[in-house]
Amino acid sequence: MYDEVAGATRAARDEGRAGNLEASEARILDTLRSLRLRRVEINAMAAQYRASAQAERSQINKRGRAVGHLVGRSSFGYAVRGGMERGRGNARARLAQQDADVRVEVEKLKLSFDDLVSQVRQELTFIKEARSKHR
């Protein structure tokens, strides 16, 4: 993403120096559109991950319920139920850690994305000022 923005910015600056400010502005606007589409993709991927995590969470909660009801409340039943609950607890903890890791990575991606968008907007402002001075 950084390389794509840097390349487009270099090309836009080169076009601007050559006197073709309209093409330079069009290139920067295309880059901005491309970044917006990437942001939509990032948000969609995050939503898809959250939905799959919720489905897995519900599967974890269902795991072993039927067996727990079958063995009853005898001492054997308590041992079986306790073991199953520990397994569910470990699975929930693993899923929670995975969720936290994914959230951190998505937030890092969004921050870097916001930085790129601000750089492109600054470049667009520079080009518009150059166009107004050129007229």
mmCIF file with all atom_site columns, C-alpha atoms in Angstrom:
data_model
loop_
_atom_site.group_PDB
_atom_site.id
_atom_site.type_symbol
_atom_site.label_atom_id
_atom_site.label_alt_id
_atom_site.label_comp_id
_atom_site.label_asym_id
_atom_site.label_entity_id
_atom_site.label_seq_id
_atom_site.pdbx_PDB_ins_code
_atom_site.Cartn_x
_atom_site.Cartn_y
_atom_site.Cartn_z
_atom_site.occupancy
_atom_site.B_iso_or_equiv
_atom_site.pdbx_formal_charge
_atom_site.auth_seq_id
_atom_site.auth_comp_id
_atom_site.auth_asym_id
_atom_site.auth_atom_id
_atom_site.pdbx_PDB_model_num
ATOM 1   C CA . MET A 1 1   ? 0.000   0.000   0.000   1.00 0.00 ? 1   MET A CA 1
ATOM 2   C CA . TYR A 1 2   ? 2.807   2.382   0.913   1.00 0.00 ? 2   TYR A CA 1
ATOM 3   C CA . ASP A 1 3   ? 4.673   1.604   -2.303  1.00 0.00 ? 3   ASP A CA 1
ATOM 4   C CA . GLU A 1 4   ? 1.570   2.168   -4.402  1.00 0.00 ? 4   GLU A CA 1
ATOM 5   C CA . VAL A 1 5   ? 0.903   5.565   -2.802  1.00 0.00 ? 5   VAL A CA 1
ATOM 6   C CA . ALA A 1 6   ? 4.566   6.579   -3.026  1.00 0.00 ? 6   ALA A CA 1
ATOM 7   C CA . GLY A 1 7   ? 4.699   5.637   -6.707  1.00 0.00 ? 7   GLY A CA 1
ATOM 8   C CA . ALA A 1 8   ? 1.512   7.527   -7.508  1.00 0.00 ? 8   ALA A CA 1
ATOM 9   C CA . THR A 1 9   ? 2.750   10.560  -5.594  1.00 0.00 ? 9   THR A CA 1
ATOM 10  C CA . ARG A 1 10  ? 6.079   10.531  -7.445  1.00 0.00 ? 10  ARG A CA 1
ATOM 11  C CA . ALA A 1 11  ? 4.317   10.226  -10.785 1.00 0.00 ? 11  ALA A CA 1
ATOM 12  C CA . ALA A 1 12  ? 1.899   13.030  -9.890  1.00 0.00 ? 12  ALA A CA 1
ATOM 13  C CA . ARG A 1 13  ? 4.780   15.285  -8.847  1.00 0.00 ? 13  ARG A CA 1
ATOM 14  C CA . ASP A 1 14  ? 6.607   14.523  -12.087 1.00 0.00 ? 14  ASP A CA 1
ATOM 15  C CA . GLU A 1 15  ? 3.493   15.377  -14.087 1.00 0.00 ? 15  GLU A CA 1
ATOM 16  C CA . GLY A 1 16  ? 3.088   18.572  -12.069 1.00 0.00 ? 16  GLY A CA 1
ATOM 17  C CA . ARG A 1 17  ? 6.667   19.612  -12.716 1.00 0.00 ? 17  ARG A CA 1
ATOM 18  C CA . ALA A 1 18  ? 6.099   18.974  -16.420 1.00 0.00 ? 18  ALA A CA 1
ATOM 19  C CA . GLY A 1 19  ? 3.191   21.417  -16.277 1.00 0.00 ? 19  GLY A CA 1
ATOM 20  C CA . ASN A 1 20  ? 0.362   18.894  -16.535 1.00 0.00 ? 20  ASN A CA 1
ATOM 21  C CA . LEU A 1 21  ? -1.397  19.751  -13.261 1.00 0.00 ? 21  LEU A CA 1
ATOM 22  C CA . GLU A 1 22  ? -4.749  18.312  -14.395 1.00 0.00 ? 22  GLU A CA 1
ATOM 23  C CA . ALA A 1 23  ? -3.257  14.859  -14.945 1.00 0.00 ? 23  ALA A CA 1
ATOM 24  C CA . SER A 1 24  ? -1.406  15.160  -11.652 1.00 0.00 ? 24  SER A CA 1
ATOM 25  C CA . GLU A 1 25  ? -4.621  15.957  -9.817  1.00 0.00 ? 25  GLU A CA 1
ATOM 26  C CA . ALA A 1 26  ? -6.455  13.116  -11.571 1.00 0.00 ? 26  ALA A CA 1
ATOM 27  C CA . ARG A 1 27  ? -3.725  10.654  -10.544 1.00 0.00 ? 27  ARG A CA 1
ATOM 28  C CA . ILE A 1 28  ? -3.935  11.749  -6.898  1.00 0.00 ? 28  ILE A CA 1
ATOM 29  C CA . LEU A 1 29  ? -7.738  11.535  -6.932  1.00 0.00 ? 29  LEU A CA 1
ATOM 30  C CA . ASP A 1 30  ? -7.493  8.003   -8.357  1.00 0.00 ? 30  ASP A CA 1
ATOM 31  C CA . THR A 1 31  ? -5.080  7.084   -5.578  1.00 0.00 ? 31  THR A CA 1
ATOM 32  C CA . LEU A 1 32  ? -7.487  8.484   -3.006  1.00 0.00 ? 32  LEU A CA 1
ATOM 33  C CA . ARG A 1 33  ? -10.347 6.439   -4.514  1.00 0.00 ? 33  ARG A CA 1
ATOM 34  C CA . SER A 1 34  ? -8.170  3.351   -4.437  1.00 0.00 ? 34  SER A CA 1
ATOM 35  C CA . LEU A 1 35  ? -7.419  3.933   -0.754  1.00 0.00 ? 35  LEU A CA 1
ATOM 36  C CA . ARG A 1 36  ? -11.118 4.350   0.011   1.00 0.00 ? 36  ARG A CA 1
ATOM 37  C CA . LEU A 1 37  ? -11.856 1.022   -1.685  1.00 0.00 ? 37  LEU A CA 1
ATOM 38  C CA . ARG A 1 38  ? -9.109  -0.626  0.337   1.00 0.00 ? 38  ARG A CA 1
ATOM 39  C CA . ARG A 1 39  ? -10.632 0.793   3.521   1.00 0.00 ? 39  ARG A CA 1
ATOM 40  C CA . VAL A 1 40  ? -13.976 -0.758  2.574   1.00 0.00 ? 40  VAL A CA 1
ATOM 41  C CA . GLU A 1 41  ? -12.211 -4.096  2.006   1.00 0.00 ? 41  GLU A CA 1
ATOM 42  C CA . ILE A 1 42  ? -10.468 -3.847  5.383   1.00 0.00 ? 42  ILE A CA 1
ATOM 43  C CA . ASN A 1 43  ? -13.745 -3.117  7.159   1.00 0.00 ? 43  ASN A CA 1
ATOM 44  C CA . ALA A 1 44  ? -15.455 -5.994  5.337   1.00 0.00 ? 44  ALA A CA 1
ATOM 45  C CA . MET A 1 45  ? -12.667 -8.395  6.304   1.00 0.00 ? 45  MET A CA 1
ATOM 46  C CA . ALA A 1 46  ? -12.898 -7.282  9.941   1.00 0.00 ? 46  ALA A CA 1
ATOM 47  C CA . ALA A 1 47  ? -16.674 -7.764  9.937   1.00 0.00 ? 47  ALA A CA 1
ATOM 48  C CA . GLN A 1 48  ? -16.305 -11.196 8.373   1.00 0.00 ? 48  GLN A CA 1
ATOM 49  C CA . TYR A 1 49  ? -13.764 -12.179 11.029  1.00 0.00 ? 49  TYR A CA 1
ATOM 50  C CA . ARG A 1 50  ? -16.055 -10.954 13.828  1.00 0.00 ? 50  ARG A CA 1
ATOM 51  C CA . ALA A 1 51  ? -18.930 -13.010 12.409  1.00 0.00 ? 51  ALA A CA 1
ATOM 52  C CA . SER A 1 52  ? -16.803 -16.159 12.171  1.00 0.00 ? 52  SER A CA 1
ATOM 53  C CA . ALA A 1 53  ? -15.494 -15.601 15.710  1.00 0.00 ? 53  ALA A CA 1
ATOM 54  C CA . GLN A 1 54  ? -19.062 -15.287 16.985  1.00 0.00 ? 54  GLN A CA 1
ATOM 55  C CA . ALA A 1 55  ? -20.027 -18.522 15.230  1.00 0.00 ? 55  ALA A CA 1
ATOM 56  C CA . GLU A 1 56  ? -17.028 -20.269 16.780  1.00 0.00 ? 56  GLU A CA 1
ATOM 57  C CA . ARG A 1 57  ? -17.916 -18.829 20.188  1.00 0.00 ? 57  ARG A CA 1
ATOM 58  C CA . SER A 1 58  ? -21.424 -20.275 19.949  1.00 0.00 ? 58  SER A CA 1
ATOM 59  C CA . GLN A 1 59  ? -19.987 -23.659 18.899  1.00 0.00 ? 59  GLN A CA 1
ATOM 60  C CA . ILE A 1 60  ? -17.692 -23.607 21.928  1.00 0.00 ? 60  ILE A CA 1
ATOM 61  C CA . ASN A 1 61  ? -20.643 -22.899 24.213  1.00 0.00 ? 61  ASN A CA 1
ATOM 62  C CA . LYS A 1 62  ? -22.613 -25.829 22.750  1.00 0.00 ? 62  LYS A CA 1
ATOM 63  C CA . ARG A 1 63  ? -19.727 -28.283 23.010  1.00 0.00 ? 63  ARG A CA 1
ATOM 64  C CA . GLY A 1 64  ? -20.331 -31.158 25.401  1.00 0.00 ? 64  GLY A CA 1
ATOM 65  C CA . ARG A 1 65  ? -23.761 -30.082 26.678  1.00 0.00 ? 65  ARG A CA 1
ATOM 66  C CA . ALA A 1 66  ? -25.525 -33.287 25.635  1.00 0.00 ? 66  ALA A CA 1
ATOM 67  C CA . VAL A 1 67  ? -22.904 -35.511 27.260  1.00 0.00 ? 67  VAL A CA 1
ATOM 68  C CA . GLY A 1 68  ? -23.103 -33.461 30.435  1.00 0.00 ? 68  GLY A CA 1
ATOM 69  C CA . HIS A 1 69  ? -26.850 -34.039 30.605  1.00 0.00 ? 69  HIS A CA 1
ATOM 70  C CA . LEU A 1 70  ? -26.461 -37.768 29.943  1.00 0.00 ? 70  LEU A CA 1
ATOM 71  C CA . VAL A 1 71  ? -23.959 -38.457 32.724  1.00 0.00 ? 71  VAL A CA 1
ATOM 72  C CA . GLY A 1 72  ? -26.117 -36.734 35.295  1.00 0.00 ? 72  GLY A CA 1
ATOM 73  C CA . ARG A 1 73  ? -25.083 -35.339 38.670  1.00 0.00 ? 73  ARG A CA 1
ATOM 74  C CA . SER A 1 74  ? -23.192 -38.294 40.053  1.00 0.00 ? 74  SER A CA 1
ATOM 75  C CA . SER A 1 75  ? -19.573 -37.933 41.097  1.00 0.00 ? 75  SER A CA 1
ATOM 76  C CA . PHE A 1 76  ? -18.565 -39.275 37.673  1.00 0.00 ? 76  PHE A CA 1
ATOM 77  C CA . GLY A 1 77  ? -20.925 -36.779 36.067  1.00 0.00 ? 77  GLY A CA 1
ATOM 78  C CA . TYR A 1 78  ? -19.369 -33.898 37.990  1.00 0.00 ? 78  TYR A CA 1
ATOM 79  C CA . ALA A 1 79  ? -15.902 -35.002 36.894  1.00 0.00 ? 79  ALA A CA 1
ATOM 80  C CA . VAL A 1 80  ? -16.966 -35.229 33.250  1.00 0.00 ? 80  VAL A CA 1
ATOM 81  C CA . ARG A 1 81  ? -18.774 -31.900 33.375  1.00 0.00 ? 81  ARG A CA 1
ATOM 82  C CA . GLY A 1 82  ? -15.792 -30.210 35.046  1.00 0.00 ? 82  GLY A CA 1
ATOM 83  C CA . GLY A 1 83  ? -13.412 -31.504 32.413  1.00 0.00 ? 83  GLY A CA 1
ATOM 84  C CA . MET A 1 84  ? -15.695 -30.308 29.642  1.00 0.00 ? 84  MET A CA 1
ATOM 85  C CA . GLU A 1 85  ? -16.070 -26.907 31.248  1.00 0.00 ? 85  GLU A CA 1
ATOM 86  C CA . ARG A 1 86  ? -12.300 -26.554 31.532  1.00 0.00 ? 86  ARG A CA 1
ATOM 87  C CA . GLY A 1 87  ? -12.013 -27.445 27.849  1.00 0.00 ? 87  GLY A CA 1
ATOM 88  C CA . ARG A 1 88  ? -14.630 -24.848 26.938  1.00 0.00 ? 88  ARG A CA 1
ATOM 89  C CA . GLY A 1 89  ? -12.879 -22.288 29.137  1.00 0.00 ? 89  GLY A CA 1
ATOM 90  C CA . ASN A 1 90  ? -9.546  -22.947 27.440  1.00 0.00 ? 90  ASN A CA 1
ATOM 91  C CA . ALA A 1 91  ? -11.171 -22.669 24.013  1.00 0.00 ? 91  ALA A CA 1
ATOM 92  C CA . ARG A 1 92  ? -12.850 -19.382 25.019  1.00 0.00 ? 92  ARG A CA 1
ATOM 93  C CA . ALA A 1 93  ? -9.529  -18.021 26.299  1.00 0.00 ? 93  ALA A CA 1
ATOM 94  C CA . ARG A 1 94  ? -7.768  -19.006 23.070  1.00 0.00 ? 94  ARG A CA 1
ATOM 95  C CA . LEU A 1 95  ? -10.499 -17.337 21.016  1.00 0.00 ? 95  LEU A CA 1
ATOM 96  C CA . ALA A 1 96  ? -10.372 -14.190 23.164  1.00 0.00 ? 96  ALA A CA 1
ATOM 97  C CA . GLN A 1 97  ? -6.595  -13.955 22.701  1.00 0.00 ? 97  GLN A CA 1
ATOM 98  C CA . GLN A 1 98  ? -6.995  -14.454 18.962  1.00 0.00 ? 98  GLN A CA 1
ATOM 99  C CA . ASP A 1 99  ? -9.671  -11.729 18.865  1.00 0.00 ? 99  ASP A CA 1
ATOM 100 C CA . ALA A 1 100 ? -7.398  -9.328  20.727  1.00 0.00 ? 100 ALA A CA 1
ATOM 101 C CA . ASP A 1 101 ? -4.512  -10.036 18.353  1.00 0.00 ? 101 ASP A CA 1
ATOM 102 C CA . VAL A 1 102 ? -6.696  -9.452  15.297  1.00 0.00 ? 102 VAL A CA 1
ATOM 103 C CA . ARG A 1 103 ? -8.117  -6.231  16.744  1.00 0.00 ? 103 ARG A CA 1
ATOM 104 C CA . VAL A 1 104 ? -4.619  -4.881  17.392  1.00 0.00 ? 104 VAL A CA 1
ATOM 105 C CA . GLU A 1 105 ? -3.530  -5.670  13.830  1.00 0.00 ? 105 GLU A CA 1
ATOM 106 C CA . VAL A 1 106 ? -6.660  -4.115  12.327  1.00 0.00 ? 106 VAL A CA 1
ATOM 107 C CA . GLU A 1 107 ? -6.165  -0.958  14.406  1.00 0.00 ? 107 GLU A CA 1
ATOM 108 C CA . LYS A 1 108 ? -2.530  -0.724  13.270  1.00 0.00 ? 108 LYS A CA 1
ATOM 109 C CA . LEU A 1 109 ? -3.683  -1.116  9.686   1.00 0.00 ? 109 LEU A CA 1
ATOM 110 C CA . LYS A 1 110 ? -6.333  1.579   10.100  1.00 0.00 ? 110 LYS A CA 1
ATOM 111 C CA . LEU A 1 111 ? -3.829  4.007   11.637  1.00 0.00 ? 111 LEU A CA 1
ATOM 112 C CA . SER A 1 112 ? -1.336  3.491   8.827   1.00 0.00 ? 112 SER A CA 1
ATOM 113 C CA . PHE A 1 113 ? -4.191  3.805   6.364   1.00 0.00 ? 113 PHE A CA 1
ATOM 114 C CA . ASP A 1 114 ? -5.282  7.113   7.906   1.00 0.00 ? 114 ASP A CA 1
ATOM 115 C CA . ASP A 1 115 ? -1.697  8.343   7.646   1.00 0.00 ? 115 ASP A CA 1
ATOM 116 C CA . LEU A 1 116 ? -1.601  7.468   3.951   1.00 0.00 ? 116 LEU A CA 1
ATOM 117 C CA . VAL A 1 117 ? -4.914  9.209   3.301   1.00 0.00 ? 117 VAL A CA 1
ATOM 118 C CA . SER A 1 118 ? -3.691  12.376  5.027   1.00 0.00 ? 118 SER A CA 1
ATOM 119 C CA . GLN A 1 119 ? -0.495  12.323  2.923   1.00 0.00 ? 119 GLN A CA 1
ATOM 120 C CA . VAL A 1 120 ? -2.501  11.985  -0.274  1.00 0.00 ? 120 VAL A CA 1
ATOM 121 C CA . ARG A 1 121 ? -4.852  14.784  0.769   1.00 0.00 ? 121 ARG A CA 1
ATOM 122 C CA . GLN A 1 122 ? -1.879  17.055  1.510   1.00 0.00 ? 122 GLN A CA 1
ATOM 123 C CA . GLU A 1 123 ? -0.513  16.317  -1.940  1.00 0.00 ? 123 GLU A CA 1
ATOM 124 C CA . LEU A 1 124 ? -3.927  17.080  -3.456  1.00 0.00 ? 124 LEU A CA 1
ATOM 125 C CA . THR A 1 125 ? -4.040  20.407  -1.599  1.00 0.00 ? 125 THR A CA 1
ATOM 126 C CA . PHE A 1 126 ? -0.567  21.240  -2.894  1.00 0.00 ? 126 PHE A CA 1
ATOM 127 C CA . ILE A 1 127 ? -1.611  20.464  -6.463  1.00 0.00 ? 127 ILE A CA 1
ATOM 128 C CA . LYS A 1 128 ? -4.780  22.564  -6.194  1.00 0.00 ? 128 LYS A CA 1
ATOM 129 C CA . GLU A 1 129 ? -2.776  25.503  -4.844  1.00 0.00 ? 129 GLU A CA 1
ATOM 130 C CA . ALA A 1 130 ? -0.287  25.120  -7.713  1.00 0.00 ? 130 ALA A CA 1
ATOM 131 C CA . ARG A 1 131 ? -3.160  25.085  -10.217 1.00 0.00 ? 131 ARG A CA 1
ATOM 132 C CA . SER A 1 132 ? -4.660  28.262  -8.737  1.00 0.00 ? 132 SER A CA 1
ATOM 133 C CA . LYS A 1 133 ? -1.254  30.013  -8.870  1.00 0.00 ? 133 LYS A CA 1
ATOM 134 C CA . HIS A 1 134 ? -0.674  28.796  -12.414 1.00 0.00 ? 134 HIS A CA 1
ATOM 135 C CA . ARG A 1 135 ? -3.886  30.355  -13.731 1.00 0.00 ? 135 ARG A CA 1
#
